[in-house]
XYZ file of C-alpha atoms in Angstrom:
682
model
C 1.876 -28.747 -24.832
C 1.417 -28.993 -28.572
C -2.283 -29.386 -29.153
C -4.562 -28.030 -31.835
C -6.407 -25.251 -30.057
C -6.440 -21.499 -30.118
C -5.433 -19.125 -27.369
C -4.845 -15.387 -26.911
C -1.482 -14.220 -25.626
C -0.959 -11.076 -23.594
C 2.416 -9.831 -22.385
C 2.749 -11.404 -18.995
C 0.201 -14.211 -19.356
C -0.940 -17.153 -21.469
C -4.489 -18.016 -22.413
C -5.613 -21.153 -24.183
C -8.516 -21.903 -26.412
C -9.638 -25.178 -27.891
C -10.848 -26.187 -31.320
C -14.209 -24.604 -31.929
C -16.516 -25.950 -29.254
C -19.269 -24.269 -27.261
C -19.405 -20.535 -27.865
C -17.782 -18.619 -25.036
C -18.915 -15.067 -24.493
C -17.481 -12.374 -22.245
C -19.200 -12.047 -18.896
C -22.353 -9.957 -19.039
C -21.126 -6.512 -18.066
C -24.059 -4.362 -19.110
C -24.872 -3.404 -15.527
C -21.213 -3.144 -14.477
C -19.785 0.352 -15.029
C -16.731 0.449 -17.263
C -13.692 1.614 -15.279
C -11.725 4.175 -17.243
C -8.157 3.200 -18.130
C -6.845 6.410 -16.600
C -8.251 5.458 -13.205
C -6.359 2.173 -13.276
C -3.098 3.177 -14.968
C -2.841 6.927 -14.506
C -0.857 8.578 -11.741
C -1.832 7.517 -8.235
C -3.065 10.395 -6.108
C -0.425 9.541 -3.510
C 1.938 6.612 -3.013
C 5.167 5.453 -1.306
C 4.644 7.262 1.991
C 7.538 7.403 4.464
C 8.060 8.753 7.979
C 11.262 10.655 8.631
C 13.548 8.910 11.140
C 12.941 11.671 13.716
C 9.187 11.438 13.181
C 8.727 15.115 12.295
C 7.965 14.697 8.605
C 6.032 12.538 6.174
C 6.922 12.237 2.510
C 5.068 10.632 -0.330
C 5.131 10.617 -4.119
C 2.310 12.463 -5.866
C 1.713 14.266 -9.165
C 2.954 17.799 -9.727
C 1.908 19.187 -13.088
C 1.065 15.647 -14.132
C 4.432 14.069 -13.222
C 5.148 12.070 -10.061
C 7.280 14.123 -7.668
C 8.289 14.125 -4.004
C 6.046 15.917 -1.507
C 6.688 16.592 2.175
C 4.402 17.497 5.068
C 4.769 18.018 8.811
C 3.797 14.763 10.475
C 1.483 16.751 12.740
C -0.278 18.348 9.753
C -0.251 16.114 6.641
C -2.671 18.474 4.899
C 0.088 21.123 4.773
C 2.079 19.126 2.204
C 4.208 20.893 -0.378
C 6.146 19.623 -3.401
C 9.897 19.228 -2.945
C 10.883 18.300 -6.512
C 9.876 19.529 -9.952
C 10.549 16.713 -12.407
C 8.909 17.591 -15.709
C 8.939 14.285 -17.617
C 10.378 11.253 -15.839
C 8.366 10.184 -12.768
C 10.182 9.702 -9.461
C 9.443 6.223 -8.144
C 11.887 5.554 -5.297
C 12.709 7.753 -2.299
C 14.325 7.336 1.113
C 15.182 9.596 4.019
C 18.653 10.724 4.995
C 19.420 9.348 8.473
C 19.450 12.868 9.949
C 15.955 13.619 8.572
C 17.232 16.753 6.838
C 16.980 15.530 3.250
C 14.814 13.354 1.085
C 16.976 11.255 -1.238
C 15.761 9.811 -4.498
C 17.098 8.037 -7.566
C 15.955 8.561 -11.144
C 16.998 7.732 -14.681
C 16.502 9.307 -18.100
C 14.115 7.856 -20.623
C 14.202 4.383 -19.096
C 17.950 3.828 -19.556
C 18.203 2.583 -15.923
C 21.271 4.727 -15.291
C 19.867 5.699 -11.901
C 21.586 8.680 -10.277
C 21.246 9.862 -6.678
C 19.749 13.192 -5.706
C 18.938 14.900 -2.422
C 16.487 17.671 -1.516
C 16.728 19.736 1.667
C 13.391 19.543 3.480
C 13.497 23.107 4.791
C 15.072 25.042 1.910
C 13.917 22.879 -0.994
C 17.429 22.992 -2.482
C 18.099 20.008 -4.732
C 21.537 18.512 -5.313
C 22.853 15.826 -7.645
C 25.160 13.648 -5.548
C 26.339 11.531 -8.493
C 26.450 13.792 -11.583
C 27.992 11.157 -13.845
C 27.093 9.868 -17.277
C 26.207 6.216 -17.961
C 26.344 5.428 -14.264
C 24.049 3.397 -12.041
C 24.054 4.120 -8.307
C 23.245 1.485 -5.690
C 22.524 2.520 -2.058
C 24.566 0.131 0.099
C 24.629 1.239 3.715
C 22.533 3.350 6.113
C 23.065 3.794 9.842
C 20.846 4.610 12.801
C 23.793 6.099 14.699
C 25.825 7.814 11.965
C 23.474 10.444 10.626
C 25.525 12.443 8.123
C 26.920 9.696 5.861
C 25.745 6.762 3.797
C 27.512 4.173 1.633
C 26.766 3.932 -2.072
C 28.052 1.888 -4.994
C 29.004 3.762 -8.178
C 30.095 2.144 -11.456
C 31.434 5.246 -13.231
C 35.016 3.878 -13.273
C 34.184 0.395 -14.576
C 30.581 -0.165 -15.721
C 30.738 -3.806 -14.633
C 31.556 -3.237 -10.967
C 30.394 -0.773 -8.335
C 33.113 0.907 -6.287
C 32.000 1.585 -2.709
C 32.030 5.243 -1.661
C 31.174 7.064 1.539
C 28.884 10.002 0.762
C 28.928 13.024 3.074
C 25.333 14.203 2.913
C 26.195 17.722 4.089
C 29.002 18.510 1.642
C 28.271 15.988 -1.114
C 31.865 14.716 -0.950
C 32.450 11.174 -2.173
C 35.275 9.223 -0.511
C 36.427 5.937 -2.026
C 36.093 3.099 0.468
C 36.600 0.051 -1.753
C 37.875 -0.140 -5.328
C 35.980 -3.049 -6.801
C 37.733 -5.538 -9.066
C 35.065 -8.208 -9.217
C 32.800 -8.285 -6.158
C 29.059 -8.439 -6.692
C 27.588 -7.539 -3.286
C 28.538 -5.978 0.028
C 27.236 -5.913 3.573
C 28.047 -3.084 5.983
C 27.262 -2.753 9.677
C 25.654 0.146 11.543
C 29.040 1.883 11.839
C 29.195 1.863 8.030
C 32.126 -0.519 8.050
C 32.227 -3.065 5.243
C 31.994 -6.477 6.873
C 31.279 -8.853 3.966
C 31.840 -8.933 0.217
C 30.598 -11.509 -2.312
C 32.409 -12.648 -5.434
C 30.783 -14.727 -8.197
C 32.109 -18.255 -8.666
C 32.742 -20.161 -11.911
C 29.786 -22.439 -11.082
C 27.489 -19.348 -10.898
C 27.364 -19.458 -7.123
C 28.960 -17.004 -4.706
C 31.740 -16.843 -2.140
C 31.228 -14.406 0.743
C 34.419 -13.052 2.304
C 34.908 -11.323 5.610
C 36.187 -7.761 5.099
C 38.655 -6.272 7.576
C 39.766 -2.649 7.186
C 38.208 -2.639 3.712
C 40.280 -5.636 2.581
C 38.539 -8.994 1.906
C 40.166 -12.002 3.530
C 41.550 -14.741 1.309
C 39.247 -17.527 2.479
C 35.461 -17.290 2.118
C 33.284 -17.709 5.188
C 30.165 -18.700 3.244
C 30.099 -20.494 -0.113
C 27.363 -21.940 -2.254
C 26.667 -22.964 -5.829
C 24.032 -22.148 -8.410
C 21.176 -23.870 -6.597
C 21.368 -21.477 -3.638
C 22.233 -18.355 -5.620
C 18.685 -16.967 -5.602
C 17.931 -17.844 -1.996
C 21.029 -17.214 0.135
C 22.306 -13.740 1.091
C 22.783 -11.546 4.178
C 19.953 -9.312 5.374
C 21.883 -7.134 7.810
C 23.615 -6.758 11.161
C 22.112 -5.834 14.476
C 23.071 -2.356 15.645
C 25.766 -3.730 17.949
C 27.298 -5.722 15.079
C 27.183 -8.972 17.037
C 24.466 -10.742 15.046
C 24.130 -11.098 11.287
C 20.831 -12.176 9.742
C 20.791 -14.316 6.617
C 18.221 -15.656 4.231
C 19.702 -19.118 3.746
C 18.652 -22.186 1.759
C 21.799 -24.236 2.208
C 21.076 -27.803 3.319
C 17.348 -27.218 2.904
C 14.895 -26.454 0.095
C 12.997 -23.406 1.352
C 15.051 -20.473 2.528
C 14.708 -19.437 6.157
C 15.983 -16.483 8.145
C 18.965 -17.424 10.298
C 20.652 -15.403 13.018
C 24.412 -15.880 12.944
C 26.468 -15.180 16.057
C 29.372 -13.278 14.544
C 31.880 -14.351 17.191
C 31.247 -18.093 16.962
C 29.722 -18.353 13.499
C 26.780 -20.337 14.870
C 23.620 -20.120 12.763
C 20.177 -20.358 14.377
C 16.914 -20.522 12.403
C 14.592 -17.752 13.586
C 12.008 -17.585 10.797
C 10.842 -20.359 8.477
C 7.802 -21.472 6.507
C 6.633 -24.906 5.473
C 5.771 -23.839 1.936
C 7.555 -20.588 1.074
C 10.962 -18.965 1.215
C 11.339 -16.460 4.039
C 13.447 -13.488 3.043
C 12.015 -10.410 4.735
C 10.738 -9.196 8.052
C 10.408 -6.398 10.565
C 13.543 -5.362 12.441
C 13.694 -3.182 15.556
C 14.844 0.257 14.329
C 16.878 0.746 17.522
C 18.557 -2.637 17.969
C 18.248 -4.166 14.489
C 16.853 -7.376 15.997
C 14.293 -9.405 14.073
C 10.807 -8.985 15.527
C 8.634 -10.666 12.891
C 9.056 -12.297 9.499
C 6.842 -12.423 6.450
C 5.409 -15.784 5.431
C 4.229 -15.383 1.824
C 2.784 -18.475 0.192
C -0.763 -17.959 -1.070
C -0.992 -14.733 0.913
C 1.495 -12.825 3.045
C 1.295 -12.775 6.829
C 3.598 -11.466 9.545
C 4.710 -14.017 12.125
C 6.207 -12.496 15.290
C 9.309 -14.097 16.778
C 8.849 -12.494 20.208
C 6.346 -10.321 22.075
C 7.905 -6.947 21.210
C 5.379 -6.115 18.478
C 2.967 -9.067 18.721
C 0.154 -6.939 20.163
C 0.620 -4.355 17.414
C 0.391 -6.944 14.654
C -2.655 -8.536 16.280
C -4.332 -5.132 16.508
C -3.643 -4.298 12.871
C -4.931 -7.664 11.724
C -8.102 -7.214 13.768
C -9.013 -4.054 11.865
C -10.144 -6.168 8.887
C -9.025 -3.600 6.351
C -7.306 -6.203 4.197
C -3.798 -7.604 3.945
C -1.409 -5.200 5.643
C 2.275 -4.340 5.544
C 4.352 -2.052 7.745
C 6.088 0.291 5.325
C 7.865 2.835 7.545
C 8.849 3.309 11.208
C 10.372 6.165 13.166
C 13.665 5.689 14.987
C 11.749 5.993 18.280
C 9.383 3.321 16.941
C 6.372 5.186 18.284
C 4.650 5.552 14.922
C 4.394 3.383 11.837
C 3.000 3.776 8.362
C 0.815 0.793 7.514
C -0.551 -0.049 4.062
C -3.822 -1.994 3.861
C -4.831 -3.832 0.698
C -8.427 -5.081 0.518
C -7.888 -6.184 -3.133
C -11.435 -5.315 -4.198
C -10.959 -1.700 -3.126
C -7.982 0.633 -3.642
C -5.093 0.276 -1.147
C -4.758 2.873 1.600
C -1.983 4.021 3.928
C -2.478 4.887 7.585
C -0.463 6.388 10.434
C -0.414 3.990 13.372
C 0.263 5.364 16.850
C 1.593 2.458 18.882
C 0.971 4.074 22.272
C -2.715 4.760 21.745
C -3.337 1.898 19.288
C -4.876 4.446 16.932
C -5.007 4.395 13.139
C -5.388 7.620 11.155
C -5.818 7.460 7.413
C -3.063 9.282 5.520
C -4.273 8.644 1.970
C -5.985 6.316 -0.463
C -3.664 5.611 -3.366
C -6.412 5.818 -5.986
C -9.496 7.474 -4.455
C -11.140 7.582 -7.870
C -11.567 3.790 -7.540
C -13.541 4.011 -4.304
C -16.904 2.461 -5.105
C -15.703 1.136 -8.465
C -16.798 -2.410 -9.384
C -13.545 -4.078 -8.332
C -13.510 -7.828 -7.771
C -11.691 -10.285 -5.478
C -8.580 -12.302 -6.296
C -8.640 -16.030 -5.555
C -5.400 -17.918 -4.725
C -5.125 -21.357 -6.315
C -2.847 -24.386 -6.043
C -2.650 -25.991 -9.465
C -0.787 -29.128 -10.457
C 1.669 -29.315 -13.330
C 1.774 -32.467 -15.406
C 4.808 -33.723 -13.464
C 3.249 -33.033 -10.057
C 4.787 -29.659 -9.175
C 2.416 -27.316 -7.364
C 1.874 -24.006 -9.180
C 0.720 -21.256 -6.841
C -1.571 -19.110 -8.973
C -4.095 -16.268 -8.766
C -7.498 -16.150 -10.449
C -9.748 -13.143 -10.930
C -13.275 -13.510 -12.277
C -15.502 -10.814 -13.785
C -18.655 -9.999 -11.860
C -20.859 -11.575 -14.485
C -19.074 -14.915 -14.147
C -19.179 -15.195 -10.350
C -22.561 -13.889 -9.207
C -22.298 -15.216 -5.654
C -18.648 -14.228 -5.194
C -17.405 -17.681 -4.175
C -14.422 -17.743 -6.533
C -16.002 -20.466 -8.680
C -16.961 -19.643 -12.232
C -20.696 -19.793 -12.913
C -20.022 -20.184 -16.624
C -16.987 -20.093 -18.913
C -15.833 -16.706 -20.218
C -12.833 -15.663 -22.302
C -9.622 -15.620 -20.300
C -6.348 -13.746 -20.267
C -3.350 -15.633 -18.970
C -1.098 -12.854 -17.623
C 2.493 -14.062 -17.208
C 4.922 -12.393 -14.816
C 8.405 -11.260 -15.828
C 11.756 -12.210 -14.365
C 11.476 -15.071 -14.733
C 13.113 -15.140 -11.282
C 10.281 -13.298 -9.596
C 6.741 -14.199 -8.558
C 3.096 -13.234 -8.687
C 1.429 -12.513 -5.379
C -1.902 -11.780 -3.768
C -3.192 -8.213 -3.735
C -4.760 -5.407 -5.702
C -3.628 -5.736 -9.313
C -4.520 -3.100 -11.898
C -4.209 -5.559 -14.789
C -6.440 -8.157 -13.166
C -9.079 -5.544 -12.379
C -8.873 -4.076 -15.871
C -9.293 -7.370 -17.682
C -12.093 -8.522 -15.348
C -13.925 -5.245 -15.873
C -13.762 -5.866 -19.627
C -15.433 -9.246 -19.177
C -12.452 -11.612 -18.988
C -11.256 -14.076 -16.405
C -7.578 -13.532 -15.506
C -5.083 -16.158 -14.398
C -1.499 -15.522 -13.248
C 0.715 -18.531 -12.664
C 3.938 -18.984 -10.740
C 5.514 -21.343 -13.252
C 8.703 -23.280 -12.388
C 11.659 -20.927 -12.129
C 9.592 -18.434 -10.131
C 11.099 -17.422 -6.813
C 9.605 -17.725 -3.350
C 8.746 -21.418 -3.339
C 12.084 -23.080 -2.586
C 15.287 -23.485 -4.523
C 14.080 -26.755 -6.048
C 11.252 -24.892 -7.736
C 13.721 -22.346 -9.124
C 16.151 -24.946 -10.436
C 13.285 -26.923 -11.998
C 13.189 -24.092 -14.521
C 16.869 -24.321 -15.462
C 17.275 -24.682 -19.245
C 13.490 -24.917 -19.566
C 12.631 -21.649 -21.309
C 10.028 -22.528 -23.920
C 9.748 -26.065 -22.575
C 8.654 -27.101 -19.056
C 8.236 -23.474 -17.979
C 5.857 -23.078 -20.913
C 4.216 -26.437 -20.181
C 3.247 -25.064 -16.759
C 1.344 -22.243 -18.434
C -0.419 -24.671 -20.740
C -1.293 -26.897 -17.763
C -2.775 -23.906 -15.953
C -4.980 -23.144 -18.928
C -6.076 -26.774 -19.074
C -7.049 -26.468 -15.400
C -9.067 -23.346 -16.173
C -10.906 -25.139 -18.974
C -11.658 -28.205 -16.841
C -12.816 -25.952 -13.998
C -15.292 -24.159 -16.228
C -13.470 -20.833 -16.101
C -12.993 -20.643 -19.877
C -12.974 -22.669 -23.080
C -9.952 -23.494 -25.172
C -10.911 -21.260 -28.047
C -11.098 -18.108 -25.911
C -7.815 -17.701 -24.096
C -5.228 -14.941 -24.593
C -1.698 -14.779 -23.263
C 0.263 -11.679 -22.410
C 2.914 -10.190 -20.197
C 6.115 -8.221 -19.978
C 9.786 -9.219 -20.096
C 9.760 -13.005 -19.573
C 5.978 -12.724 -19.888
C 6.591 -11.187 -23.298
C 8.907 -14.066 -24.155
C 6.217 -16.521 -23.037
C 3.795 -14.767 -25.358
C 6.174 -15.017 -28.308
C 6.901 -18.651 -27.448
C 3.193 -19.305 -27.327
C 2.395 -17.952 -30.780
C 5.460 -19.530 -32.411
C 6.189 -22.802 -30.614
C 2.555 -23.659 -29.898
C 0.927 -21.851 -32.827
C -2.443 -23.610 -32.571
C -2.895 -23.032 -28.855
C -3.579 -19.327 -28.516
C -6.091 -16.960 -30.045
C -3.745 -13.973 -29.874
C -0.903 -12.501 -27.855
C 0.292 -9.239 -26.326
C 4.060 -9.008 -25.853
C 5.607 -6.181 -23.820
C 9.428 -5.907 -24.013
C 9.821 -9.629 -24.606
C 13.047 -11.158 -26.029
C 12.648 -12.899 -29.372
C 16.208 -14.233 -29.780
C 17.924 -15.571 -26.663
C 21.376 -15.309 -28.213
C 21.091 -11.622 -29.014
C 19.429 -11.061 -25.639
C 22.480 -12.383 -23.804
C 24.839 -10.382 -26.015
C 23.200 -7.099 -25.065
C 22.566 -7.399 -21.324
C 23.858 -4.344 -19.415
C 27.491 -4.421 -18.242
C 26.513 -4.116 -14.558
C 24.976 -7.595 -14.799
C 28.470 -9.046 -15.168
C 28.254 -10.609 -11.704
C 25.141 -12.628 -12.569
C 25.971 -13.362 -16.202
C 26.983 -16.938 -15.436
C 23.638 -17.518 -13.749
C 21.936 -16.570 -17.017
C 24.179 -18.997 -18.883
C 23.515 -21.856 -16.467
C 19.760 -21.272 -16.289
C 19.059 -20.310 -19.938
C 21.843 -21.733 -22.107
C 25.535 -20.989 -22.500
C 26.303 -18.854 -25.578
C 30.041 -19.610 -25.241
C 29.552 -23.283 -26.193
C 28.252 -24.841 -29.392
C 25.668 -26.873 -27.487
C 24.554 -23.800 -25.583
C 24.140 -21.740 -28.738
C 22.125 -24.543 -30.316
C 19.872 -24.658 -27.256
C 19.351 -20.882 -27.271
C 18.453 -20.955 -30.952
C 16.045 -23.805 -30.396
C 14.294 -21.890 -27.576
C 14.124 -18.566 -29.428
C 10.707 -17.547 -30.811
C 12.430 -15.865 -33.765
C 13.449 -19.323 -34.999
C 9.799 -20.234 -35.551
C 8.408 -16.922 -36.754
C 6.922 -18.542 -39.862
C 4.622 -20.589 -37.586
C 2.708 -17.539 -36.313
C -0.944 -17.680 -37.345
C -2.750 -15.554 -34.726
C -2.866 -11.787 -34.076
C 0.124 -10.372 -32.191
C 0.607 -6.999 -30.498
C 4.093 -5.875 -29.432
C 5.031 -2.954 -27.184
C 8.643 -1.823 -26.641
C 10.677 0.942 -25.018
C 13.420 2.254 -27.308
C 15.911 2.704 -24.447
C 15.464 -0.690 -22.808
C 18.864 -1.765 -21.372
C 17.686 -5.287 -20.503
C 15.735 -6.356 -23.569
C 17.195 -4.285 -26.372
C 14.804 -2.702 -28.839
C 16.340 -4.989 -31.476
C 14.484 -7.912 -29.846
C 11.167 -6.457 -30.950
C 12.473 -4.910 -34.171
C 13.838 -8.181 -35.491
C 10.724 -10.277 -34.957
C 8.528 -7.552 -36.437
C 10.831 -7.336 -39.460
C 10.786 -11.119 -39.864
C 6.986 -11.171 -39.708
C 6.719 -8.369 -42.251
C 9.110 -10.163 -44.586
C 6.784 -13.159 -44.501
C 3.683 -10.954 -44.736
C 2.465 -12.077 -41.302
C 0.264 -9.429 -39.636
C 1.644 -7.728 -36.511
C 0.940 -4.511 -34.611
C 4.010 -2.814 -33.146
C 4.019 0.209 -30.824
C 7.342 1.809 -29.876
C 7.913 4.398 -27.139
C 11.111 6.428 -27.708
C 11.237 7.734 -24.133
C 10.783 4.422 -22.319
C 12.920 1.480 -21.292
C 12.026 -1.896 -19.791
C 8.331 -1.236 -19.463
C 6.368 1.986 -19.442
C 7.103 4.285 -16.491
C 5.211 7.320 -17.751
C 1.486 6.804 -17.108
C 0.541 8.580 -20.338
C 2.485 5.907 -22.236
C 1.096 3.040 -20.179
C -2.422 4.293 -20.820
C -1.681 4.619 -24.540
C -0.387 1.071 -24.908
C -3.208 -0.363 -22.834
C -5.696 1.514 -24.993
C -4.299 -0.346 -27.989
C -4.162 -3.625 -26.044
C -7.762 -3.637 -24.867
C -9.095 -2.809 -28.319
C -6.804 -5.483 -29.758
C -8.239 -7.986 -27.275
C -11.799 -6.915 -27.956
C -11.304 -7.923 -31.567
C -9.786 -11.206 -30.483
C -11.765 -12.269 -27.408
C -14.917 -10.246 -27.892
C -14.858 -8.321 -24.623
C -15.713 -4.679 -24.244
C -13.174 -1.876 -24.568
C -12.946 1.796 -23.841
C -12.474 3.555 -27.191
C -8.919 4.694 -27.874
C -9.969 8.298 -28.346
C -7.005 10.607 -27.811
C -4.962 8.164 -25.717
C -2.148 7.892 -28.248
C -1.904 11.540 -29.183
C -1.158 12.434 -25.576
C 1.743 9.970 -25.463
C 4.998 9.374 -27.349
C 3.628 6.190 -28.959
C 4.893 5.464 -32.442
C 2.792 2.889 -34.262
C 5.550 1.315 -36.344
C 3.468 -1.439 -37.905
C -0.061 -2.806 -38.186
C -2.084 -0.006 -36.657
C -4.950 -0.786 -39.033
C -5.411 -4.176 -37.363
C -6.723 -2.514 -34.185
C -9.900 -0.454 -34.110
C -9.154 3.206 -33.511
C -5.393 3.007 -34.098
C -4.927 3.388 -37.845
C -5.931 7.049 -37.966
C -3.874 8.017 -34.948
C -0.614 9.778 -35.889
C 2.624 8.969 -34.053
C 3.463 11.617 -31.468
C 6.771 13.479 -31.590
C 9.540 12.282 -29.289
C 9.426 14.079 -25.944
C 12.530 15.149 -24.090
C 13.869 12.971 -21.297
């Protein structure tokens, strides 16, 4: 892990470089058109399509006056779409239909504060209503029904920011009726009659106890209990419509989670969906009966596996179309039509209407039509080995000039970006990836690694990351870079690391704890001090706080505080010797802006160069495309100076955003003369 080499760090990934050896040059891209940043990171033309339950309407999210809004169209005439909402600044990113198909519901926050409120828009009149007009409140949708059309269940934490009280929301009148006053329960499960049936309470060991709920009162004795090891991989998925069967994702008494069907009357659990190599936690359920019809097996790639013949022919037909990996994203209550998304990876994803009766596919939209015909490249799944034998499922993308025959094997070494995912309790997966395509188009290889602690590969893989921030989790990234060097993908002197959230932390750890390993780093909203990080997590994470303590370090004990200090990049700031770029949202509720401010201040105090870009209207990441484009404009020019790849000039990218270059703009070509933009309204 600690070897004398140089690597470049980018928020979300780690790249290694060795002591000066053979010169590594970016892939020859002279005959490969440069893909404009805006085509990769600007607004999609259309996205997030959904069929109304009654099948009469289709909604999707698309730009209106440059901001993502909700659009609706008759299902029989998608070309007759009209905008339903008129957000002026903050893009809408999540929508769902009311069960009666009369309203489109959506949640949105202000300036990235993650205080998501619930809104509804009448499809016919266009009238918009705020269902939860509260301050400093985060709404969680909890229960929808196929038989009760005029109500849903939601969780609202306006009384106590730590806990969400359960309310019944009348969608016609907007009336909220308290169902359950929450004094310490983390999760709930309702049935199709919108009756609370289960409630979970966190345990002192960071596990959970699930209690049966009768007449909105939890029983005294839990029906399901588990400790920390199963906390990421055991939870209910939902009841069948008749309430007689409850589906669980469950890893108890096994390593990889499987889907189990529990007979409610007897309590008997029966495995109905499992994988040899991956956790199984999602599937397709009959919209009428709620019964599982197929589950998703996602190891290197994702594939549906039917559990009966009810939709087997449909899945076989969709697979036979050879349009890429596919997922069923929406179904009508009658189950006669589906929306299906196809992802060919080396072409932009598209969404189609599938008529089950006629076995006919009709294209609804291409998410980014401006990328049709662009020089996109494949993604290659890999199984790498960590130094202690753990398998690291990873994804490699090569620039065209480094893989002339398209076999996924590098023809020659090129500079590489190690792009590290956030979480860390999340995972990288196979599919179209704007960052991979962007870096490859600039002449770099790209590697994303599911390091230990990542989810989806069994609870043992998750727990292998416990208390290993900056240690074995970081070793996995180093081992992946070593693999890339040995495989001829890159050389040790031409690797960059970057990523967001935990990926940002990995970047900071790379340039401080392994200061001779990376050539440079790009940190997006990464924590620099694990103690201050844990002091400022949002109050609604109270239920999972103990999991953070058990998996990162316990700030309530002397030993835990010592561990957190030891694993904090801020502790080793004087070790930084390579270029570093930091991007941060001022309103980030997860990784407070102080995490970036304090490491920048410490570097400035020691006269260590750093470039710092702050966005006053963003939170944990950059939701507004104009801001994402601005930061990426800085990042690619930063990397060009570090790795030698090509870059689209910054031009006016920053002036159209809210970017404030707080430090070190003169270290990046095209940034120094760009003034900070005024703060936009939320």
